[in-house]
Short mmCIF file of N, CA and C in Angstrom, two decimals:
data_model
loop_
_atom_site.label_atom_id
_atom_site.label_comp_id
_atom_site.label_asym_id
_atom_site.label_seq_id
_atom_site.Cartn_x
_atom_site.Cartn_y
_atom_site.Cartn_z
N MET A 1 -33.66 -28.14 -13.10
CA MET A 1 -32.02 -27.60 -12.91
C MET A 1 -32.17 -26.74 -11.53
N LYS A 2 -31.35 -26.85 -10.43
CA LYS A 2 -31.27 -26.40 -9.52
C LYS A 2 -29.72 -25.47 -9.60
N LYS A 3 -30.02 -24.23 -9.60
CA LYS A 3 -29.15 -23.12 -9.86
C LYS A 3 -28.87 -22.14 -8.39
N LEU A 4 -27.42 -21.42 -8.67
CA LEU A 4 -27.03 -20.69 -7.51
C LEU A 4 -26.25 -19.63 -7.81
N LEU A 5 -26.51 -18.26 -7.75
CA LEU A 5 -26.13 -17.30 -8.31
C LEU A 5 -25.26 -16.64 -6.93
N ILE A 6 -23.56 -16.29 -6.74
CA ILE A 6 -23.13 -16.17 -6.00
C ILE A 6 -22.70 -14.52 -6.69
N VAL A 7 -23.04 -13.35 -5.68
CA VAL A 7 -22.68 -12.01 -6.01
C VAL A 7 -21.88 -11.75 -4.91
N VAL A 8 -20.71 -11.36 -5.16
CA VAL A 8 -19.16 -11.30 -4.57
C VAL A 8 -19.28 -9.88 -3.99
N ASP A 9 -19.21 -9.73 -3.13
CA ASP A 9 -18.67 -8.12 -2.49
C ASP A 9 -18.98 -6.98 -3.15
N TYR A 10 -20.34 -6.62 -3.51
CA TYR A 10 -21.24 -5.73 -4.54
C TYR A 10 -21.35 -4.87 -2.94
N GLN A 11 -20.75 -4.00 -2.77
CA GLN A 11 -20.54 -3.36 -1.58
C GLN A 11 -20.52 -1.82 -1.66
N THR A 12 -20.95 -1.05 -1.21
CA THR A 12 -20.54 0.63 -1.02
C THR A 12 -19.23 1.12 -1.43
N ASP A 13 -18.13 0.41 -0.28
CA ASP A 13 -16.72 0.80 -0.57
C ASP A 13 -16.17 0.30 -1.65
N PHE A 14 -16.62 -0.76 -2.47
CA PHE A 14 -15.80 -1.10 -3.97
C PHE A 14 -16.64 -0.83 -5.10
N VAL A 15 -18.04 0.16 -4.64
CA VAL A 15 -18.54 1.01 -5.87
C VAL A 15 -17.84 2.27 -5.78
N THR A 16 -18.29 3.22 -4.85
CA THR A 16 -17.96 4.58 -4.84
C THR A 16 -17.37 5.24 -3.61
N GLY A 17 -16.76 3.84 -2.68
CA GLY A 17 -16.23 4.46 -1.24
C GLY A 17 -14.46 4.30 -1.39
N SER A 18 -14.16 4.08 -0.46
CA SER A 18 -12.65 4.49 -0.24
C SER A 18 -11.91 3.46 -1.25
N LEU A 19 -12.58 2.37 -2.22
CA LEU A 19 -11.93 1.48 -3.02
C LEU A 19 -12.65 1.05 -4.34
N GLY A 20 -13.43 2.26 -4.05
CA GLY A 20 -14.66 2.43 -5.42
C GLY A 20 -13.63 2.51 -6.83
N PHE A 21 -14.21 2.51 -7.75
CA PHE A 21 -14.17 2.29 -8.87
C PHE A 21 -15.19 2.38 -10.56
N PRO A 22 -15.03 3.48 -11.16
CA PRO A 22 -16.17 3.28 -12.26
C PRO A 22 -17.01 1.69 -12.96
N ALA A 23 -16.05 0.99 -13.35
CA ALA A 23 -16.70 -0.05 -13.34
C ALA A 23 -17.16 -0.88 -13.04
N ALA A 24 -17.03 -0.86 -11.56
CA ALA A 24 -17.99 -1.21 -10.74
C ALA A 24 -19.27 -0.49 -10.68
N LYS A 25 -19.56 0.63 -10.42
CA LYS A 25 -20.46 1.25 -10.73
C LYS A 25 -21.97 0.82 -11.46
N LYS A 26 -21.16 0.58 -13.03
CA LYS A 26 -21.63 0.22 -14.38
C LYS A 26 -22.37 -1.31 -14.13
N LEU A 27 -21.85 -1.97 -13.01
CA LEU A 27 -22.45 -3.46 -13.02
C LEU A 27 -24.07 -3.49 -12.43
N GLU A 28 -24.24 -2.03 -11.63
CA GLU A 28 -25.68 -2.07 -10.76
C GLU A 28 -26.84 -2.33 -11.60
N PRO A 29 -27.11 -2.20 -12.67
CA PRO A 29 -28.42 -2.27 -13.23
C PRO A 29 -28.07 -3.85 -14.17
N LEU A 30 -27.01 -4.11 -14.35
CA LEU A 30 -26.57 -5.86 -15.04
C LEU A 30 -26.97 -6.71 -13.69
N LEU A 31 -26.69 -6.27 -12.62
CA LEU A 31 -27.09 -7.52 -11.44
C LEU A 31 -27.98 -7.18 -11.10
N VAL A 32 -28.82 -6.20 -11.33
CA VAL A 32 -30.56 -6.05 -10.44
C VAL A 32 -31.04 -7.30 -11.34
N GLN A 33 -30.85 -7.11 -12.73
CA GLN A 33 -31.71 -7.67 -13.64
C GLN A 33 -31.51 -9.40 -13.32
N LYS A 34 -29.98 -9.65 -13.28
CA LYS A 34 -29.98 -10.73 -12.89
C LYS A 34 -30.24 -12.16 -11.80
N ILE A 35 -30.26 -10.65 -10.41
CA ILE A 35 -30.82 -11.34 -9.20
C ILE A 35 -32.47 -11.17 -9.56
N LYS A 36 -32.64 -10.10 -10.03
CA LYS A 36 -34.51 -10.83 -10.41
C LYS A 36 -34.88 -11.30 -11.03
N ALA A 37 -33.89 -11.99 -12.10
CA ALA A 37 -33.93 -13.38 -12.83
C ALA A 37 -33.99 -14.19 -12.03
N TYR A 38 -32.78 -14.45 -11.00
CA TYR A 38 -33.14 -15.65 -9.69
C TYR A 38 -34.34 -15.72 -8.77
N ILE A 39 -34.68 -14.23 -8.62
CA ILE A 39 -36.02 -14.41 -8.01
C ILE A 39 -37.25 -14.60 -8.47
N LYS A 40 -37.53 -14.60 -9.70
CA LYS A 40 -38.65 -14.90 -10.22
C LYS A 40 -38.61 -16.81 -10.41
N GLU A 41 -37.25 -17.27 -11.04
CA GLU A 41 -37.18 -18.57 -10.93
C GLU A 41 -37.13 -19.57 -9.66
N LYS A 42 -37.29 -18.84 -9.02
CA LYS A 42 -36.97 -19.21 -7.16
C LYS A 42 -35.35 -20.02 -7.52
N GLN A 43 -34.91 -19.69 -7.91
CA GLN A 43 -33.25 -20.21 -7.37
C GLN A 43 -32.52 -19.28 -6.15
N ASP A 44 -31.23 -20.18 -5.73
CA ASP A 44 -30.65 -19.62 -4.56
C ASP A 44 -29.89 -18.32 -5.01
N ILE A 45 -29.41 -17.72 -3.94
CA ILE A 45 -28.71 -16.46 -3.90
C ILE A 45 -27.66 -16.09 -2.89
N ILE A 46 -26.60 -16.07 -3.22
CA ILE A 46 -25.66 -15.48 -1.73
C ILE A 46 -25.09 -14.07 -2.15
N PHE A 47 -25.40 -13.49 -1.14
CA PHE A 47 -24.39 -12.19 -1.09
C PHE A 47 -23.47 -12.15 0.03
N THR A 48 -22.14 -12.44 -0.63
CA THR A 48 -20.84 -12.47 0.14
C THR A 48 -20.62 -10.48 0.97
N MET A 49 -20.11 -11.05 1.74
CA MET A 49 -20.06 -9.39 2.17
C MET A 49 -18.24 -9.36 2.83
N ASP A 50 -17.58 -8.61 2.34
CA ASP A 50 -16.16 -8.23 2.85
C ASP A 50 -16.71 -7.44 4.00
N THR A 51 -16.05 -8.18 5.26
CA THR A 51 -16.08 -7.70 6.38
C THR A 51 -15.23 -7.39 7.28
N HIS A 52 -14.74 -5.95 7.51
CA HIS A 52 -13.74 -5.50 8.39
C HIS A 52 -14.35 -5.22 10.05
N GLN A 53 -13.08 -5.14 11.08
CA GLN A 53 -13.53 -4.55 11.90
C GLN A 53 -12.96 -3.20 12.21
N THR A 54 -12.77 -2.23 12.86
CA THR A 54 -12.05 -0.86 13.07
C THR A 54 -10.88 -1.37 13.19
N ASN A 55 -10.36 -1.89 13.51
CA ASN A 55 -8.55 -2.52 13.37
C ASN A 55 -7.94 -2.81 12.29
N TYR A 56 -8.62 -3.00 11.28
CA TYR A 56 -8.50 -3.39 10.15
C TYR A 56 -7.19 -3.38 9.75
N LEU A 57 -6.41 -1.76 10.07
CA LEU A 57 -4.85 -1.08 9.38
C LEU A 57 -4.18 -2.11 10.26
N LYS A 58 -4.46 -2.94 11.33
CA LYS A 58 -3.09 -3.68 11.86
C LYS A 58 -3.75 -5.08 12.18
N THR A 59 -4.09 -5.42 10.45
CA THR A 59 -4.75 -7.00 10.18
C THR A 59 -3.27 -6.78 9.26
N LEU A 60 -3.34 -8.31 8.62
CA LEU A 60 -2.09 -8.30 7.76
C LEU A 60 -2.60 -7.57 6.63
N GLU A 61 -3.96 -7.75 6.40
CA GLU A 61 -4.08 -7.37 4.86
C GLU A 61 -4.20 -5.89 4.84
N GLY A 62 -4.29 -5.25 6.04
CA GLY A 62 -4.49 -3.70 6.47
C GLY A 62 -2.90 -3.60 6.05
N LYS A 63 -1.94 -4.31 6.50
CA LYS A 63 -0.69 -3.73 6.20
C LYS A 63 -0.20 -3.64 4.58
N LYS A 64 -1.08 -4.51 4.23
CA LYS A 64 -0.54 -4.98 2.90
C LYS A 64 -1.57 -4.20 1.53
N LEU A 65 -2.50 -3.92 2.44
CA LEU A 65 -3.59 -2.82 1.08
C LEU A 65 -4.46 -1.78 2.94
N PRO A 66 -3.29 -0.88 2.78
CA PRO A 66 -3.46 0.00 4.12
C PRO A 66 -4.43 1.30 3.33
N VAL A 67 -5.81 0.56 3.20
CA VAL A 67 -6.52 1.14 2.88
C VAL A 67 -7.97 1.12 3.50
N LYS A 68 -8.92 1.76 4.39
CA LYS A 68 -9.92 0.72 5.23
C LYS A 68 -11.08 0.52 4.70
N HIS A 69 -11.80 -0.19 4.83
CA HIS A 69 -12.83 -0.43 3.83
C HIS A 69 -13.81 -1.41 4.46
N THR A 70 -15.29 -1.20 4.12
CA THR A 70 -16.44 -2.23 4.37
C THR A 70 -15.93 -3.04 6.17
N ILE A 71 -15.83 -1.45 6.87
CA ILE A 71 -16.00 -1.99 8.25
C ILE A 71 -17.22 -2.27 8.84
N VAL A 72 -17.45 -3.16 9.26
CA VAL A 72 -18.51 -3.54 9.55
C VAL A 72 -20.22 -2.40 10.30
N ASN A 73 -20.77 -2.77 9.65
CA ASN A 73 -21.97 -1.86 10.06
C ASN A 73 -22.01 -0.20 9.66
N THR A 74 -20.52 -0.02 8.77
CA THR A 74 -20.64 1.37 8.54
C THR A 74 -21.54 1.26 6.96
N GLU A 75 -21.43 2.42 6.28
CA GLU A 75 -22.54 2.68 4.95
C GLU A 75 -21.77 2.37 4.08
N GLY A 76 -20.47 2.10 3.93
CA GLY A 76 -18.84 1.39 3.01
C GLY A 76 -19.43 -0.14 2.80
N TRP A 77 -19.71 -0.88 4.24
CA TRP A 77 -19.88 -1.86 4.59
C TRP A 77 -21.16 -2.71 3.59
N GLN A 78 -22.08 -2.09 3.43
CA GLN A 78 -23.73 -2.07 3.03
C GLN A 78 -23.12 -2.30 1.35
N LEU A 79 -24.30 -3.10 1.47
CA LEU A 79 -24.82 -3.62 -0.64
C LEU A 79 -24.72 -1.95 -0.98
N TYR A 80 -24.50 -2.38 -2.35
CA TYR A 80 -24.73 -0.68 -2.76
C TYR A 80 -26.45 -0.95 -3.79
N GLY A 81 -26.39 0.31 -3.89
CA GLY A 81 -27.47 1.01 -4.68
C GLY A 81 -28.81 -0.18 -4.51
N GLN A 82 -29.13 -0.04 -5.75
CA GLN A 82 -30.49 -1.24 -5.66
C GLN A 82 -30.74 -2.47 -5.36
N VAL A 83 -29.21 -3.12 -5.50
CA VAL A 83 -28.15 -4.54 -4.98
C VAL A 83 -29.31 -4.40 -3.36
N ARG A 84 -28.91 -3.62 -2.67
CA ARG A 84 -29.14 -3.68 -1.11
C ARG A 84 -30.47 -4.01 -1.21
N GLN A 85 -32.11 -4.35 -2.06
CA GLN A 85 -32.78 -3.97 -1.27
C GLN A 85 -33.24 -5.75 -1.84
N TYR A 86 -32.50 -6.19 -2.53
CA TYR A 86 -32.93 -7.65 -2.67
C TYR A 86 -32.28 -8.74 -1.70
N ALA A 87 -31.45 -8.04 -1.16
CA ALA A 87 -30.67 -8.93 -0.08
C ALA A 87 -31.65 -9.92 0.97
N LYS A 88 -32.89 -9.73 0.90
CA LYS A 88 -33.78 -10.43 1.78
C LYS A 88 -34.11 -11.36 1.20
N HIS A 89 -33.94 -11.72 -0.56
CA HIS A 89 -34.25 -12.70 -0.85
C HIS A 89 -33.08 -13.64 -1.25
N GLY A 90 -32.31 -13.55 -0.42
CA GLY A 90 -30.58 -14.62 -0.51
C GLY A 90 -29.84 -14.44 1.01
N THR A 91 -29.12 -15.17 0.88
CA THR A 91 -28.14 -16.05 1.77
C THR A 91 -27.46 -14.69 1.47
N ILE A 92 -27.13 -13.64 3.23
CA ILE A 92 -25.68 -13.13 3.27
C ILE A 92 -24.55 -13.98 4.05
N ILE A 93 -23.35 -14.02 3.64
CA ILE A 93 -22.68 -14.89 4.29
C ILE A 93 -21.27 -13.47 4.12
N THR A 94 -21.28 -13.16 5.30
CA THR A 94 -19.58 -12.25 5.93
C THR A 94 -18.68 -13.18 5.69
N LYS A 95 -17.20 -12.18 5.23
CA LYS A 95 -16.06 -12.97 5.06
C LYS A 95 -14.97 -12.12 5.75
N GLU A 96 -14.18 -12.62 6.39
CA GLU A 96 -13.18 -11.40 6.67
C GLU A 96 -11.58 -11.44 5.89
N THR A 97 -11.69 -12.48 4.67
CA THR A 97 -10.56 -11.88 3.61
C THR A 97 -11.03 -12.02 2.40
N PHE A 98 -10.44 -12.45 1.20
CA PHE A 98 -10.49 -12.25 -0.04
C PHE A 98 -11.53 -13.97 -0.41
N GLY A 99 -11.43 -15.42 0.14
CA GLY A 99 -11.90 -16.17 -0.10
C GLY A 99 -13.25 -16.43 1.33
N SER A 100 -14.42 -17.18 1.13
CA SER A 100 -15.25 -17.55 2.32
C SER A 100 -14.76 -19.00 2.54
N ASP A 101 -14.72 -18.92 4.01
CA ASP A 101 -14.94 -20.33 4.82
C ASP A 101 -16.45 -20.69 4.72
N GLU A 102 -17.02 -19.79 5.07
CA GLU A 102 -18.31 -20.02 5.32
C GLU A 102 -19.39 -20.29 3.71
N LEU A 103 -19.29 -19.45 3.06
CA LEU A 103 -19.19 -19.85 1.59
C LEU A 103 -18.90 -21.57 1.36
N MET A 104 -17.74 -21.48 1.63
CA MET A 104 -17.72 -23.19 1.54
C MET A 104 -18.42 -24.20 2.02
N LEU A 105 -18.72 -23.88 3.43
CA LEU A 105 -19.40 -24.84 4.19
C LEU A 105 -20.95 -25.20 3.79
N TYR A 106 -21.39 -23.82 2.95
CA TYR A 106 -22.95 -23.92 2.46
C TYR A 106 -22.48 -24.48 1.42
N LEU A 107 -22.05 -24.58 0.52
CA LEU A 107 -22.03 -25.50 -0.77
C LEU A 107 -21.28 -26.62 -0.26
N LYS A 108 -20.84 -27.26 0.68
CA LYS A 108 -20.94 -28.38 1.10
C LYS A 108 -22.02 -28.91 1.50
N THR A 109 -23.40 -28.41 1.90
CA THR A 109 -24.53 -28.55 2.55
C THR A 109 -25.80 -28.59 1.36
N TYR A 110 -25.49 -28.23 0.07
CA TYR A 110 -26.18 -28.32 -0.80
C TYR A 110 -25.47 -28.63 -2.36
N THR A 111 -26.37 -28.99 -3.39
CA THR A 111 -25.83 -29.31 -4.52
C THR A 111 -26.35 -28.66 -5.68
N TYR A 112 -25.92 -27.99 -6.36
CA TYR A 112 -26.01 -27.44 -7.56
C TYR A 112 -25.85 -27.91 -8.89
N ASP A 113 -26.48 -27.58 -9.69
CA ASP A 113 -26.05 -28.24 -11.27
C ASP A 113 -25.41 -27.13 -11.80
N LEU A 114 -26.03 -25.55 -11.78
CA LEU A 114 -25.10 -24.61 -12.44
C LEU A 114 -25.08 -23.26 -11.20
N ILE A 115 -23.64 -23.04 -11.27
CA ILE A 115 -23.35 -22.16 -10.39
C ILE A 115 -22.62 -20.72 -11.13
N GLU A 116 -23.59 -19.35 -10.65
CA GLU A 116 -22.94 -18.88 -11.85
C GLU A 116 -22.26 -17.41 -10.48
N ILE A 117 -21.46 -16.45 -11.07
CA ILE A 117 -21.20 -15.94 -9.78
C ILE A 117 -20.04 -14.36 -10.67
N VAL A 118 -21.07 -13.53 -9.94
CA VAL A 118 -20.63 -11.62 -10.18
C VAL A 118 -20.03 -11.18 -9.15
N GLY A 119 -20.10 -9.85 -9.69
CA GLY A 119 -19.28 -8.79 -8.46
C GLY A 119 -18.10 -8.41 -8.89
N VAL A 120 -17.53 -8.00 -7.55
CA VAL A 120 -16.05 -6.90 -7.78
C VAL A 120 -15.15 -7.98 -6.40
N VAL A 121 -14.08 -7.95 -6.60
CA VAL A 121 -12.67 -7.61 -7.29
C VAL A 121 -12.71 -8.80 -7.94
N SER A 122 -12.96 -8.71 -9.76
CA SER A 122 -12.28 -9.77 -10.39
C SER A 122 -11.13 -10.73 -9.86
N HIS A 123 -10.22 -10.21 -9.94
CA HIS A 123 -8.33 -10.47 -9.39
C HIS A 123 -8.57 -10.83 -8.06
N MET A 124 -9.43 -10.56 -7.64
CA MET A 124 -9.27 -10.90 -6.04
C MET A 124 -10.49 -11.62 -5.19
N CYS A 125 -11.26 -11.15 -4.74
CA CYS A 125 -12.44 -12.24 -4.05
C CYS A 125 -13.02 -12.85 -5.06
N VAL A 126 -13.66 -12.27 -6.24
CA VAL A 126 -14.60 -13.40 -7.05
C VAL A 126 -13.64 -14.54 -7.54
N MET A 127 -11.98 -14.29 -8.16
CA MET A 127 -11.21 -15.25 -8.71
C MET A 127 -11.80 -16.39 -7.21
N ALA A 128 -10.89 -15.42 -6.08
CA ALA A 128 -10.66 -16.38 -4.50
C ALA A 128 -12.36 -17.44 -4.01
N ASN A 129 -12.97 -16.61 -4.60
CA ASN A 129 -14.86 -17.63 -4.40
C ASN A 129 -14.84 -18.54 -5.28
N ALA A 130 -14.76 -18.28 -6.62
CA ALA A 130 -14.80 -19.10 -7.51
C ALA A 130 -14.23 -20.45 -7.15
N ILE A 131 -12.93 -20.37 -7.05
CA ILE A 131 -11.75 -21.01 -7.21
C ILE A 131 -12.40 -22.44 -5.72
N ILE A 132 -12.61 -21.23 -4.85
CA ILE A 132 -13.66 -22.80 -3.72
C ILE A 132 -14.90 -23.37 -4.20
N THR A 133 -15.29 -22.32 -5.14
CA THR A 133 -16.68 -22.85 -5.25
C THR A 133 -16.43 -24.05 -6.44
N LYS A 134 -15.43 -24.10 -6.80
CA LYS A 134 -14.81 -25.18 -7.91
C LYS A 134 -14.35 -26.40 -7.14
N THR A 135 -13.96 -26.10 -6.07
CA THR A 135 -13.29 -27.20 -5.11
C THR A 135 -14.31 -28.24 -4.77
N VAL A 136 -15.35 -27.24 -4.04
CA VAL A 136 -16.68 -27.93 -3.12
C VAL A 136 -17.59 -28.55 -4.05
N GLN A 137 -17.59 -27.94 -5.26
CA GLN A 137 -18.84 -28.52 -6.00
C GLN A 137 -18.00 -28.75 -7.53
N PRO A 138 -17.13 -29.89 -7.50
CA PRO A 138 -16.56 -30.05 -8.75
C PRO A 138 -17.47 -30.58 -9.99
N ASN A 139 -18.52 -31.04 -9.92
CA ASN A 139 -19.12 -31.31 -11.00
C ASN A 139 -20.37 -30.46 -11.34
N ALA A 140 -20.40 -29.30 -10.66
CA ALA A 140 -21.60 -28.71 -11.15
C ALA A 140 -20.68 -27.45 -12.22
N THR A 141 -21.98 -26.97 -13.02
CA THR A 141 -21.18 -26.17 -14.25
C THR A 141 -21.25 -24.68 -13.38
N ILE A 142 -19.95 -24.15 -13.27
CA ILE A 142 -19.67 -23.14 -12.72
C ILE A 142 -19.11 -21.87 -13.94
N ARG A 143 -19.93 -20.42 -13.91
CA ARG A 143 -19.93 -20.02 -14.86
C ARG A 143 -19.51 -18.06 -14.08
N VAL A 144 -18.37 -17.75 -14.43
CA VAL A 144 -18.25 -16.04 -13.92
C VAL A 144 -18.81 -15.29 -15.07
N LEU A 145 -19.22 -14.47 -14.78
CA LEU A 145 -20.31 -13.71 -15.83
C LEU A 145 -19.49 -12.30 -16.24
N ARG A 146 -18.63 -12.24 -17.47
CA ARG A 146 -17.83 -11.53 -17.80
C ARG A 146 -18.33 -9.89 -17.61
N LYS A 147 -19.58 -10.16 -17.95
CA LYS A 147 -19.95 -8.41 -17.95
C LYS A 147 -20.57 -8.08 -16.85
N LEU A 148 -20.75 -8.89 -15.80
CA LEU A 148 -21.45 -8.83 -14.45
C LEU A 148 -20.09 -8.87 -13.30
N THR A 149 -18.95 -8.67 -13.96
CA THR A 149 -17.95 -8.82 -12.98
C THR A 149 -16.58 -7.39 -13.00
N ALA A 150 -16.26 -6.71 -12.40
CA ALA A 150 -15.39 -6.18 -12.67
C ALA A 150 -14.21 -6.16 -11.43
N GLY A 151 -12.94 -5.23 -12.38
CA GLY A 151 -11.69 -5.39 -11.43
C GLY A 151 -10.96 -3.92 -11.63
N PHE A 152 -10.27 -3.53 -10.33
CA PHE A 152 -9.94 -2.00 -10.76
C PHE A 152 -8.16 -2.11 -11.52
N ASN A 153 -7.46 -3.31 -11.85
CA ASN A 153 -6.40 -3.37 -12.82
C ASN A 153 -6.81 -4.42 -14.07
N PRO A 154 -7.41 -3.47 -15.35
CA PRO A 154 -7.51 -4.19 -16.36
C PRO A 154 -6.90 -5.07 -16.76
N LYS A 155 -5.27 -5.69 -16.49
CA LYS A 155 -4.39 -6.63 -17.10
C LYS A 155 -5.02 -7.62 -16.15
N LEU A 156 -5.24 -7.72 -14.94
CA LEU A 156 -5.65 -8.51 -13.96
C LEU A 156 -6.84 -9.39 -14.28
N HIS A 157 -7.94 -7.91 -14.44
CA HIS A 157 -9.17 -8.72 -14.51
C HIS A 157 -8.74 -9.60 -15.43
N GLU A 158 -8.21 -9.21 -16.62
CA GLU A 158 -8.24 -10.38 -17.63
C GLU A 158 -7.45 -11.77 -17.94
N ALA A 159 -6.89 -11.66 -16.96
CA ALA A 159 -5.40 -12.54 -16.50
C ALA A 159 -6.55 -13.43 -15.75
N THR A 160 -7.12 -12.97 -14.35
CA THR A 160 -8.61 -14.08 -14.31
C THR A 160 -8.97 -14.84 -15.13
N PHE A 161 -9.76 -14.21 -15.65
CA PHE A 161 -10.39 -14.98 -17.00
C PHE A 161 -9.93 -16.17 -17.36
N LYS A 162 -8.60 -15.89 -17.67
CA LYS A 162 -7.59 -16.98 -18.36
C LYS A 162 -7.37 -18.16 -17.39
N LEU A 163 -7.24 -17.73 -15.82
CA LEU A 163 -6.90 -18.52 -15.04
C LEU A 163 -7.69 -19.13 -14.48
N LEU A 164 -9.45 -18.92 -14.74
CA LEU A 164 -9.96 -19.64 -14.81
C LEU A 164 -10.84 -20.50 -15.07
N GLN A 165 -10.51 -20.11 -16.26
CA GLN A 165 -10.57 -21.06 -17.60
C GLN A 165 -9.98 -22.55 -17.52
N ASN A 166 -9.00 -22.18 -17.35
CA ASN A 166 -7.82 -23.02 -17.06
C ASN A 166 -8.20 -24.06 -15.74
N LEU A 167 -8.91 -23.61 -14.83
CA LEU A 167 -9.23 -24.54 -13.77
C LEU A 167 -10.84 -25.00 -13.94
N HIS A 168 -11.33 -24.86 -15.40
CA HIS A 168 -12.49 -25.50 -16.33
C HIS A 168 -13.52 -24.41 -15.00
N ILE A 169 -13.84 -23.56 -15.09
CA ILE A 169 -14.25 -22.56 -14.74
C ILE A 169 -14.76 -22.31 -15.75
N ASP A 170 -16.18 -21.74 -16.36
CA ASP A 170 -16.75 -20.86 -17.86
C ASP A 170 -16.56 -19.41 -17.40
N VAL A 171 -15.62 -18.50 -18.33
CA VAL A 171 -16.31 -17.66 -18.55
C VAL A 171 -17.12 -16.78 -19.42
N LEU A 172 -18.37 -16.65 -18.90
CA LEU A 172 -18.54 -15.49 -20.34
C LEU A 172 -19.62 -14.20 -20.32
#
């Protein structure tokens, strides 16, 4: 069985930085455990990285979410904590918005039986990339792992899981 783990935006700014929240920090040991399992099984891993430039506040997203975050090559942009040391075992995909066109192109190149999605923020980037994944790999089993995913808005976090299930994405 060919498997892929997508770790969405587990970056310092979303954990302890400008957009950090406590639930994100609690994910670290669980994410490390999952990443190690994929490495041991010699399965594929993708790390998406929200990536903005110094002019972020002048962009449309910056006007709607006026908090500088994940500015390329800053500490806030880096993968957080112990997760960072495992980046060499996967593919890094940078993205400038919620969903990733580069992830879409990657998924058009490879076929997977199972794709698991984890990370932050559930009701923004996790959801967007899960929908992209389902679009490109409609016959793969796609799972968003509830215990390895966090969002800063509890109501939207739970609503996201319901919406994803409606799109035939498993939430475990």
